[in-house]
mmCIF file of C-alpha atoms and ligand atoms in Angstrom:
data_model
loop_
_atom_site.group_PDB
_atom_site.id
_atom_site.type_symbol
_atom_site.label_atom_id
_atom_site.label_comp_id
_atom_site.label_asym_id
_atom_site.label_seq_id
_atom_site.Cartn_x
_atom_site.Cartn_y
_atom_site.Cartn_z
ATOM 1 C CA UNK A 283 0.000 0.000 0.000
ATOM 2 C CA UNK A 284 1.394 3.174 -0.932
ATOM 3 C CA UNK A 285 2.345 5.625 2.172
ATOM 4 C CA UNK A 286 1.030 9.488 2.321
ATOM 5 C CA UNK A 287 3.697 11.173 4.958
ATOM 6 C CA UNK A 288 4.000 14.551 5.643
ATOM 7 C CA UNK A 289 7.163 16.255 6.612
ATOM 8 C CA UNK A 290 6.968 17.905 9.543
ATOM 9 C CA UNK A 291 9.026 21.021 8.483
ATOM 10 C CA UNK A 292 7.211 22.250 5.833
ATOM 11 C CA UNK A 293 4.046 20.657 5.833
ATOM 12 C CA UNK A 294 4.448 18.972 2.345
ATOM 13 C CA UNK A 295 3.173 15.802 1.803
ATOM 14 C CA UNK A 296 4.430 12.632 -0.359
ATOM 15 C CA UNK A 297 3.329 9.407 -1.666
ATOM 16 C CA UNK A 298 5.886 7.006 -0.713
ATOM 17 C CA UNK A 299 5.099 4.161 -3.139
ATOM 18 C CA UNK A 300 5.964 0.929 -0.951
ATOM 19 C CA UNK A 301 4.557 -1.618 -3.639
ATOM 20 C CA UNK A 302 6.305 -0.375 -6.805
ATOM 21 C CA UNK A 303 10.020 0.324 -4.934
ATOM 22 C CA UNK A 304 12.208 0.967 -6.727
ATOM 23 C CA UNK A 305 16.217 -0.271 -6.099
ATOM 24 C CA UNK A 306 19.151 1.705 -7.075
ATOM 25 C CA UNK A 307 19.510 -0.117 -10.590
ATOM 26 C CA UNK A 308 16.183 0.593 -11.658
ATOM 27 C CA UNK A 309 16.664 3.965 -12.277
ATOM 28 C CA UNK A 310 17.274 4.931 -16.110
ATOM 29 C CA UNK A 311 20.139 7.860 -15.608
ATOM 30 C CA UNK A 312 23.382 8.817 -17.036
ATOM 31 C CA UNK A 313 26.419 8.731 -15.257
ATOM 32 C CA UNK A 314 28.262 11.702 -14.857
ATOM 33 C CA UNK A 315 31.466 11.688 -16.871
ATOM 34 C CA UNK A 316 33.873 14.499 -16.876
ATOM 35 C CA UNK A 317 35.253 13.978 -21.060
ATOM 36 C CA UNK A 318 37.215 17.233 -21.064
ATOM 37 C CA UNK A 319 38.970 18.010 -24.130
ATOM 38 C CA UNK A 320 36.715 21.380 -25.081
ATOM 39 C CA UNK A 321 37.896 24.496 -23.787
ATOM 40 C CA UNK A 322 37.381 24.923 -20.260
ATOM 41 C CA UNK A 323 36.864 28.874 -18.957
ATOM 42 C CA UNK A 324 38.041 27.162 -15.044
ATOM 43 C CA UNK A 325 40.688 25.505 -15.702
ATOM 44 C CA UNK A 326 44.348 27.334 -15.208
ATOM 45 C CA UNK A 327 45.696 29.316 -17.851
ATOM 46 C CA UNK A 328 42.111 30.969 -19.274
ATOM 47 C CA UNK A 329 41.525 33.256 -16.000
ATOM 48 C CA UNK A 330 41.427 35.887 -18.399
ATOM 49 C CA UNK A 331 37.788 34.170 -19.958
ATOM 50 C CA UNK A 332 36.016 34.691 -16.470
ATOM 51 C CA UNK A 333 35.491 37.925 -14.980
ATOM 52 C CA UNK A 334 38.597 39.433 -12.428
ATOM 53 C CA UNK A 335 38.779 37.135 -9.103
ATOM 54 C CA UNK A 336 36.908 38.239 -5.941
ATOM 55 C CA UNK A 337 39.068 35.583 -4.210
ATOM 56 C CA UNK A 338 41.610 32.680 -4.308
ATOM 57 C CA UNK A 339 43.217 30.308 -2.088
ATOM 58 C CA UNK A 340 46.637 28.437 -2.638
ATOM 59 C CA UNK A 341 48.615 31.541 -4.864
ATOM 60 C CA UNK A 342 52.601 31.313 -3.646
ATOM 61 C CA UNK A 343 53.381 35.035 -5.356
ATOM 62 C CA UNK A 344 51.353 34.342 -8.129
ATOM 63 C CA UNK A 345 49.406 37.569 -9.247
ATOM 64 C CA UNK A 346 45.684 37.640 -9.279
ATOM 65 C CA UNK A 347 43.625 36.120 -12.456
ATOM 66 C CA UNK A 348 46.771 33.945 -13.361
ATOM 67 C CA UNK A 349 47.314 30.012 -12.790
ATOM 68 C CA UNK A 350 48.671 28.788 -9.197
ATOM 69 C CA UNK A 351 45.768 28.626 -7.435
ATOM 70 C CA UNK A 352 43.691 26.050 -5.745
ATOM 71 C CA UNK A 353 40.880 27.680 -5.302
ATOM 72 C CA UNK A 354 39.090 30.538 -7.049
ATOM 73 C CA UNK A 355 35.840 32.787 -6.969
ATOM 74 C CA UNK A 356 34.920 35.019 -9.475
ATOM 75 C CA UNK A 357 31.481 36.459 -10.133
ATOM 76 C CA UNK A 358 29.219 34.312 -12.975
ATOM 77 C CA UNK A 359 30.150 35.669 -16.781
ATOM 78 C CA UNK A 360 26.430 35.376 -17.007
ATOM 79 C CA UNK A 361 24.764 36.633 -13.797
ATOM 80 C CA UNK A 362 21.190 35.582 -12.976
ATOM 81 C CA UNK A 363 21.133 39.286 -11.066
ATOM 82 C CA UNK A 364 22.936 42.543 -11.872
ATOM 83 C CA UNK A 365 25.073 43.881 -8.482
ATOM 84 C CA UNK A 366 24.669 47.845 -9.960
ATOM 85 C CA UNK A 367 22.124 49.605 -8.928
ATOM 86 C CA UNK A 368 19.275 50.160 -6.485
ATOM 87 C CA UNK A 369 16.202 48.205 -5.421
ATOM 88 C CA UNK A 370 13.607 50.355 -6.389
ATOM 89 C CA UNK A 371 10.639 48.494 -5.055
ATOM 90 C CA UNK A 372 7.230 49.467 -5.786
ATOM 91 C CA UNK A 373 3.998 48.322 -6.562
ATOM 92 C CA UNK A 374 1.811 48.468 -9.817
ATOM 93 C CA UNK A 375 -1.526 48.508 -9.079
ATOM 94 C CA UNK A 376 -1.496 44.869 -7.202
ATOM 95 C CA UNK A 377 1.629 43.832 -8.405
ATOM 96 C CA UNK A 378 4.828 44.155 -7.014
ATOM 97 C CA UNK A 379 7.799 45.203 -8.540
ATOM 98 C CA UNK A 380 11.856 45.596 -7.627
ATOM 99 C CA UNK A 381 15.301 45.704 -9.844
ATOM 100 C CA UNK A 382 16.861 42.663 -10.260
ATOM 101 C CA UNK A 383 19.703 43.354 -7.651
ATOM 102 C CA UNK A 384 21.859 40.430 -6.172
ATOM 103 C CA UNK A 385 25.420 39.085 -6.306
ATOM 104 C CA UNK A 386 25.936 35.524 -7.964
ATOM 105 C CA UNK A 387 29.692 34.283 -8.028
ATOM 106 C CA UNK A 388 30.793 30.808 -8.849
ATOM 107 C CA UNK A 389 33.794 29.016 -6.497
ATOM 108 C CA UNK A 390 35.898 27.042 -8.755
ATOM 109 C CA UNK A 391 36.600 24.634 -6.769
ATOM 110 C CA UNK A 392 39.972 22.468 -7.445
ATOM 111 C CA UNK A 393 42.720 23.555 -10.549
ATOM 112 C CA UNK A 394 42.075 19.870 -11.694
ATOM 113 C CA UNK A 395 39.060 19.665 -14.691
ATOM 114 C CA UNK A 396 38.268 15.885 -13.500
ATOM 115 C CA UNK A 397 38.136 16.041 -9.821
ATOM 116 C CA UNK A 398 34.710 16.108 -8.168
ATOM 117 C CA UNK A 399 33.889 16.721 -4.391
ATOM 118 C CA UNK A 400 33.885 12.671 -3.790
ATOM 119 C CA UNK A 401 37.382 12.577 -5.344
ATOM 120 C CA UNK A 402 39.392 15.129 -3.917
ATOM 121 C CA UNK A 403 41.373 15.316 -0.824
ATOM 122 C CA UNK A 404 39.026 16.386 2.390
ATOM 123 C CA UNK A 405 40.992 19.230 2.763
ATOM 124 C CA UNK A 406 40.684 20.527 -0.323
ATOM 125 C CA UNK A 407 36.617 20.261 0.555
ATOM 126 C CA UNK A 408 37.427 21.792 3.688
ATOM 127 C CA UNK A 409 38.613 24.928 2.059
ATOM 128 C CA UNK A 410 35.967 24.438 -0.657
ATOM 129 C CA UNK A 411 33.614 25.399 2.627
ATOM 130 C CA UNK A 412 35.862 28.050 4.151
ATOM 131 C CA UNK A 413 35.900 29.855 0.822
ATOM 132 C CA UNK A 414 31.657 29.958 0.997
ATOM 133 C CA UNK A 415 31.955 31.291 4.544
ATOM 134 C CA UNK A 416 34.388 34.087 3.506
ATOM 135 C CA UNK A 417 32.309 35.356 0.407
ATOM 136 C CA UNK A 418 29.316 34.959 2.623
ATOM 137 C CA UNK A 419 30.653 36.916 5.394
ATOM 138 C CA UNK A 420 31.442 39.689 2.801
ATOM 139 C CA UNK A 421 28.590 39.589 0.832
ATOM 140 C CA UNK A 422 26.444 40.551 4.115
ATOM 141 C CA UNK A 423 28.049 43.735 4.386
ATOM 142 C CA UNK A 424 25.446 44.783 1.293
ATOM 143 C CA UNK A 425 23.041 45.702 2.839
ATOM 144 C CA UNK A 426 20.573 45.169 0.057
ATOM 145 C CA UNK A 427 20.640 41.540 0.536
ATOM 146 C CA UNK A 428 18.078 39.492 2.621
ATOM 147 C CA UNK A 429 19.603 35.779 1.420
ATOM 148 C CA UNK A 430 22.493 34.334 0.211
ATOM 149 C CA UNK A 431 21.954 30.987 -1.464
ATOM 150 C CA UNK A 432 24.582 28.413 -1.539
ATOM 151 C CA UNK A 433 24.254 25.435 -4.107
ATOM 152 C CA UNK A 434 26.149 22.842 -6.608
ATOM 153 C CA UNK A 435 24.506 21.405 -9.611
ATOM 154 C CA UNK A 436 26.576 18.662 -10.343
ATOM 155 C CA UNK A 437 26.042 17.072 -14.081
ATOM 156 C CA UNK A 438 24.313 18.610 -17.464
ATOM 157 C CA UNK A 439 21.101 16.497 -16.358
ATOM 158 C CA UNK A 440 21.043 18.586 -13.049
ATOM 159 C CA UNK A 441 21.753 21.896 -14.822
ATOM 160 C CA UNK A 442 25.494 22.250 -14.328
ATOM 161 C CA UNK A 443 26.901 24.396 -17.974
ATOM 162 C CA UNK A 444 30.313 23.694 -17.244
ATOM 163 C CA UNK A 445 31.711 20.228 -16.212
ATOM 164 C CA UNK A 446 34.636 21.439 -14.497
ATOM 165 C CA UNK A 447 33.315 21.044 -10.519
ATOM 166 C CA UNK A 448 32.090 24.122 -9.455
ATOM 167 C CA UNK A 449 29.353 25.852 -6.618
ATOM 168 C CA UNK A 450 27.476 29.150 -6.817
ATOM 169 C CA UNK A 451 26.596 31.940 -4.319
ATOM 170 C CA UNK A 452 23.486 34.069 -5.067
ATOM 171 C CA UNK A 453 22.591 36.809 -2.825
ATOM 172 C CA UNK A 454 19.277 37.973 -3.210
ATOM 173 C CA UNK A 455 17.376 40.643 -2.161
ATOM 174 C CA UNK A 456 14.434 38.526 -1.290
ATOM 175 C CA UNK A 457 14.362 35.802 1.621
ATOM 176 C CA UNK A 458 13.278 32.803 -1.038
ATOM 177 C CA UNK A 459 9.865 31.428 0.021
ATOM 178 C CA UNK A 460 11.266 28.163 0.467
ATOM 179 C CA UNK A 461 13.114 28.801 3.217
ATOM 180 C CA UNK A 462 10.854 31.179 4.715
ATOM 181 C CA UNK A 463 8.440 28.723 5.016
ATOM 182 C CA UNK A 464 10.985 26.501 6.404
ATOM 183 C CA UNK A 465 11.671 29.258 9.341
ATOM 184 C CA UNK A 466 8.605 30.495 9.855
ATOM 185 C CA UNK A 467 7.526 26.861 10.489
ATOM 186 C CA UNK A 468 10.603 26.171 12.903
ATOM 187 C CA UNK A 469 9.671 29.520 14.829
ATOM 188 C CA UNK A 470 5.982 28.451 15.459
ATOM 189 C CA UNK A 471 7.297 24.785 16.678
ATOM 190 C CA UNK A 472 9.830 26.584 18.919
ATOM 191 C CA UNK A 473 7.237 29.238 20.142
ATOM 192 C CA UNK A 474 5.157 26.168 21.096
ATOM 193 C CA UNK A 475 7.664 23.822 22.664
ATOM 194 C CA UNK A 476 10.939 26.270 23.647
ATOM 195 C CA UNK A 477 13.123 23.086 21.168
ATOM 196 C CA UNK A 478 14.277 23.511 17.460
ATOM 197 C CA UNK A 479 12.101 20.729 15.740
ATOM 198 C CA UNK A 480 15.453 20.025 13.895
ATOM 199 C CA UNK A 481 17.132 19.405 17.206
ATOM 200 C CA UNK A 482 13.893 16.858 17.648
ATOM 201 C CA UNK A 483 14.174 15.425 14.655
ATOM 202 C CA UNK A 484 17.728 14.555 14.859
ATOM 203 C CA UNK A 485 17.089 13.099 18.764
ATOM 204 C CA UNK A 486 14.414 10.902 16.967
ATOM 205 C CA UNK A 487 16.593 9.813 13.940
ATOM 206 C CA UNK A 488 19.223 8.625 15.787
ATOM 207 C CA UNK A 489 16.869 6.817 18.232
ATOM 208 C CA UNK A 490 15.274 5.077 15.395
ATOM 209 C CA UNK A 491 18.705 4.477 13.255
ATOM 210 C CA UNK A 492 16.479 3.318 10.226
ATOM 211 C CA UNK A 493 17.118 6.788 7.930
ATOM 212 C CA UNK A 494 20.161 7.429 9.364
ATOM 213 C CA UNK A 495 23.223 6.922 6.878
ATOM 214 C CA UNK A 496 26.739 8.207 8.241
ATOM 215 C CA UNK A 497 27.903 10.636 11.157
ATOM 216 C CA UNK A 498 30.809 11.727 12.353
ATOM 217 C CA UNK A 499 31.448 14.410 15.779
ATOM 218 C CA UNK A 500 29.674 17.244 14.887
ATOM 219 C CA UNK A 501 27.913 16.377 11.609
ATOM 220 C CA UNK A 502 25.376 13.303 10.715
ATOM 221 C CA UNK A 503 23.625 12.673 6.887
ATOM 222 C CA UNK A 504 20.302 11.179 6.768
ATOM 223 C CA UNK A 505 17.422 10.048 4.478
ATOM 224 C CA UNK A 506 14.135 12.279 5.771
ATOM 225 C CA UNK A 507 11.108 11.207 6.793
ATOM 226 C CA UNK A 508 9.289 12.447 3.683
ATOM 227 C CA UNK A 509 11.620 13.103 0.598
ATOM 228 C CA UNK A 510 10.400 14.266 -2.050
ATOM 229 C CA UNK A 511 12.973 12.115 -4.058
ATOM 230 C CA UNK A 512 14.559 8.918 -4.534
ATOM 231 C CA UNK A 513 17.794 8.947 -2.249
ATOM 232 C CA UNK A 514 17.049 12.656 -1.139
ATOM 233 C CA UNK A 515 19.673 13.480 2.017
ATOM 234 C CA UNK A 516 19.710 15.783 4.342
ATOM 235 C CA UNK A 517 22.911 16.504 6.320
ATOM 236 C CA UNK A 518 22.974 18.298 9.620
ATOM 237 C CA UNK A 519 25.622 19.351 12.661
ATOM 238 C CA UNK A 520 24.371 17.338 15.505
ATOM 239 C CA UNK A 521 24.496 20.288 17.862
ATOM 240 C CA UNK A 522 22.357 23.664 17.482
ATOM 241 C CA UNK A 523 23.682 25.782 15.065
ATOM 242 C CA UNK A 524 21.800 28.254 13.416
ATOM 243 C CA UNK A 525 24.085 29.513 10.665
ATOM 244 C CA UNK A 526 26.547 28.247 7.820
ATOM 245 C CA UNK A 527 29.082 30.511 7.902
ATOM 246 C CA UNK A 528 28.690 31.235 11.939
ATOM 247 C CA UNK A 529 29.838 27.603 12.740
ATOM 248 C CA UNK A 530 32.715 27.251 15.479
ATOM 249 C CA UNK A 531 36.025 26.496 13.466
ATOM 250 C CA UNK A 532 36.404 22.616 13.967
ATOM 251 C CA UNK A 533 32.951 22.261 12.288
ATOM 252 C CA UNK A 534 34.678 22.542 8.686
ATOM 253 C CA UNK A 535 36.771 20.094 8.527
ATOM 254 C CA UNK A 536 34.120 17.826 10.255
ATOM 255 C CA UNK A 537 31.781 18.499 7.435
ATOM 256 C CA UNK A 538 33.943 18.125 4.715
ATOM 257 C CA UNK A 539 34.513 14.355 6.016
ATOM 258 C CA UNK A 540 30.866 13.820 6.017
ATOM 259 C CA UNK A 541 30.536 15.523 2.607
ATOM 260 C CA UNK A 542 32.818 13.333 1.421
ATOM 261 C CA UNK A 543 32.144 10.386 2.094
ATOM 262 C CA UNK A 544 28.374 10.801 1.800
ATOM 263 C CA UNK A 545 29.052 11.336 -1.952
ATOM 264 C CA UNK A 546 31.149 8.276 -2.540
ATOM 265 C CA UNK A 547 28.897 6.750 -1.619
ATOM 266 C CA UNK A 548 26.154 8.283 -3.595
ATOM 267 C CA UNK A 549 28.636 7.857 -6.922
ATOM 268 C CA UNK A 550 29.520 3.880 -5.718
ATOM 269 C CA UNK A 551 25.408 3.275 -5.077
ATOM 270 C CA UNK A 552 23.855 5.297 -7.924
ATOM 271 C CA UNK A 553 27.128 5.123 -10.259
ATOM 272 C CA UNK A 554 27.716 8.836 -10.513
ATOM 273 C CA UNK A 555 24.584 10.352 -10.731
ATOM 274 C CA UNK A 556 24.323 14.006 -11.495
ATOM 275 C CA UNK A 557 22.760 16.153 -8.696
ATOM 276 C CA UNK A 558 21.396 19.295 -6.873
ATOM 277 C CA UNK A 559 23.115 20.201 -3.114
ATOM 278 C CA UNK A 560 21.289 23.784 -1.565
ATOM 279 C CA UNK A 561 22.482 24.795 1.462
ATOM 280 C CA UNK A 562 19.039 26.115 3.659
ATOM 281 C CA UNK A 563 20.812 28.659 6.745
ATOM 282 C CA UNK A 564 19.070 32.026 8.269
ATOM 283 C CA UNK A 565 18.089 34.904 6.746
ATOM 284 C CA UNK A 566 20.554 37.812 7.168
ATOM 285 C CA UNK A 567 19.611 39.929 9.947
ATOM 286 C CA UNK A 568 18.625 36.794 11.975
ATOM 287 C CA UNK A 569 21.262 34.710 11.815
ATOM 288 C CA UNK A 570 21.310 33.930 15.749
ATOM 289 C CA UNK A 571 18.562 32.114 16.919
ATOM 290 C CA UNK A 572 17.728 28.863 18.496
ATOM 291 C CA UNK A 573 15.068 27.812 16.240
ATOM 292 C CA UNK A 574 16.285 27.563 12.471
ATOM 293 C CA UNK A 575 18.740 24.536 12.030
ATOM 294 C CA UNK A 576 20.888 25.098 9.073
ATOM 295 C CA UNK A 577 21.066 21.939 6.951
ATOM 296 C CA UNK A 578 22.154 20.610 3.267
ATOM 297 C CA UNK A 579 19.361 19.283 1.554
ATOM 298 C CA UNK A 580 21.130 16.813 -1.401
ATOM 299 C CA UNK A 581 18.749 15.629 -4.515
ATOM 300 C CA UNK A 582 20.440 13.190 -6.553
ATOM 301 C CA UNK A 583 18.734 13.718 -10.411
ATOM 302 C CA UNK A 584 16.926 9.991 -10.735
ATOM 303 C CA UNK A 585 13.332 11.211 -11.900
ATOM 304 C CA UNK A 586 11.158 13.772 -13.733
ATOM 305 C CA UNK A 587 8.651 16.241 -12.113
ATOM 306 C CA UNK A 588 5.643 15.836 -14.089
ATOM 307 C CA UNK A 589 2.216 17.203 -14.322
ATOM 308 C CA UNK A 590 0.837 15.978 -10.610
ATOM 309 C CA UNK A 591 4.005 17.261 -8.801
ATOM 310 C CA UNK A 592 2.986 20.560 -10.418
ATOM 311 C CA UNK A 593 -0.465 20.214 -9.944
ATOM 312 C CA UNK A 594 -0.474 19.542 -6.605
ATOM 313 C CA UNK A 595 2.801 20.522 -4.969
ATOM 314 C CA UNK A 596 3.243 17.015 -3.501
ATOM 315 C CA UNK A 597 5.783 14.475 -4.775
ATOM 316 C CA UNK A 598 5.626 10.711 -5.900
ATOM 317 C CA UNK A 599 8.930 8.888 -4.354
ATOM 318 C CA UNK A 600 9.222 5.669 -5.493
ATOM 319 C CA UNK A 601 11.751 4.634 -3.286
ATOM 320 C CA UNK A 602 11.203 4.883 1.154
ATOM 321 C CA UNK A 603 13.905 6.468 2.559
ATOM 322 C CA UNK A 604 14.609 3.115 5.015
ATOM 323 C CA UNK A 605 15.634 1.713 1.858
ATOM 324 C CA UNK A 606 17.594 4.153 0.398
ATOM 325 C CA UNK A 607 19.733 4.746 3.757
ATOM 326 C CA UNK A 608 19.855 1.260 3.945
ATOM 327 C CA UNK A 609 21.920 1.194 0.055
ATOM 328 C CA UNK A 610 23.950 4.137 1.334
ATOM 329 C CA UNK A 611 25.009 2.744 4.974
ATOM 330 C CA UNK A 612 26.158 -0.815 3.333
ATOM 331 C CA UNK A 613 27.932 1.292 0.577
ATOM 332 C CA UNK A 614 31.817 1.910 0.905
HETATM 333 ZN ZN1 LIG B 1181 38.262 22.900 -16.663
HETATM 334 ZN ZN1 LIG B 1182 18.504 22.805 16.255
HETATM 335 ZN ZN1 LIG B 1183 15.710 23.075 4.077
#
């Protein structure tokens, strides 16, 4: 019999189709293979085909927008919002109307075209994460911006352009509804009980152990209650912590390991599926409270949204998550 749960987050439901389940194999996919050989804007030497650096890790003397780095951010050659400019907002008649005002840079993430984030050394995904924090923490000195979005699309089926491994910051002057929702929904449970509902969750998880996947000290990845997609993942920090780039310095590293070896596993289960990692954290201005966990939510591409997801709003996952953190625990 096919399940109807409802995350307790949000509030969205999903049919969790028990009958029909489907097993890693039986998804139809393509594997994510980095060819190379086309010219590559990231990789070293062709600086001068992105716009000038905002920041790089790993230089020894060499001068900015030239090869030794490890690490670069420069803003997108194609920006989804302009940085010039004022807001503007106002309303026509009942509609409501601003400029298109935000930041969105792209972190090239390793020198190396073919490495990916389960391939590289977890230092190198350590700083991957440091370098977020530090464009993060200087974006919010705008003070235009309400958000700043963190995400990886990983893969041409999951809407990565480029295939050399990258992530993108957008700062937006919005807070997205998503995550409104998602705070506004953590406030009421905390106004209620004086707990953060993720803190809760996480209590419950580990007491049940059957969606939990891998942990480590300060960080733990898990299969929720009600994805809205095959192998969907959240990963957490165990302890309170209400921000990304406010986390106490050992936290890092910590999550790099998890990161890690969360997506080896993903590659060695699903065999290198192409995918879409957001980062959810607090609005700017209320970054420091004790009722909006900050989390990763990770959706490996494996299906289509079709005409009932948009219909309704609610998702068909054809695979529970027991099973799915069951693939990923026994994977290595
Ligand atoms: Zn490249
Ligand atoms: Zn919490
Ligand atoms: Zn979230």
């Amino acid at each position: 019999m096919p399940e109807l749960r409802k995350d307790p987050i949000t509030g969205r439901w999903v049919i969790i189709s028990t009958d029909r389940s489907r097993r890693p194999m039986d998804f139809l996919r393509e594997s994510v293979k980095i060819k190379g050989g086309n010219f590559c804007p990231f990789c070293p030497g062709n600086e001068g085909k992105t716009p000038s650096e905002v920041l790089a890790y790993g230089r020894n003397g060499s001068g900015r927008d030239t090869p030794g780095w490890s690490l670069r951010v420069v803003p997108n050659k194609f920006p989804a919002l302009g940085i010039e400019g004022s807001l503007d907002r106002e309303g026509e008649g009942l509609f409501d109307r601003m400029n298109g005002i935000g930041a969105h840079e792209v972190v090239i993430e390793s020198p190396d075209h073919r490495s990916t984030l389960a391939t590289m050394p977890q230092k190198a995904v350590e700083e991957i994460l440091w370098a977020c924090r530090d464009r993060m923490l200087d974006l919010k000195n705008d003070r235009r911006f309400r958000y700043i979005l963190l995400f990886k699309n990983h893969g041409e089926p999951a809407g990565a352009s480029l295939e050399h491994t990258h992530s993108q910051l957008i700062a937006l002057p919005i807070v997205p509804r998503r995550v409104r929702e998602e705070v506004d929904s953590a406030k009421r449970y905390y106004d209620e009980k004086e707990r953060c509902i993720f803190c809760d969750m996480i209590r419950q998880e580990i007491d049940i152990g059957d969606r939990m996947i891998l942990g480590n000290e300060y960080f733990l990845a898990l299969a929720p209650y009600a994805p809205r997609f095959p192998f969907e993942t959240w990963i957490l920090p165990r302890q309170h912590s209400s921000a990304f780039e406010n986390m106490p310095t050992p936290y890092y590293g910590s999550l790099a390991e998890v990161l890690r070896d969360f997506l080896g596993r993903l590659d060695s289960v699903l065999s290198f599926p192409s995918y879409n990692l957001v980062v959810h954290t607090s609005p700017l201005g209320e970054e420091i409270n004790d009722h909006y966990h900050w989390h990763i939510e990770m959706m490996p591409k494996l299906t289509k949204v079709a005409g009932f997801e948009w219909g309704t709003g609610f998702y068909i996952n054809p695979t529970p998550p027991e099973e799915s953190a069951r693939f990923l625990r026994g994977a290595t």
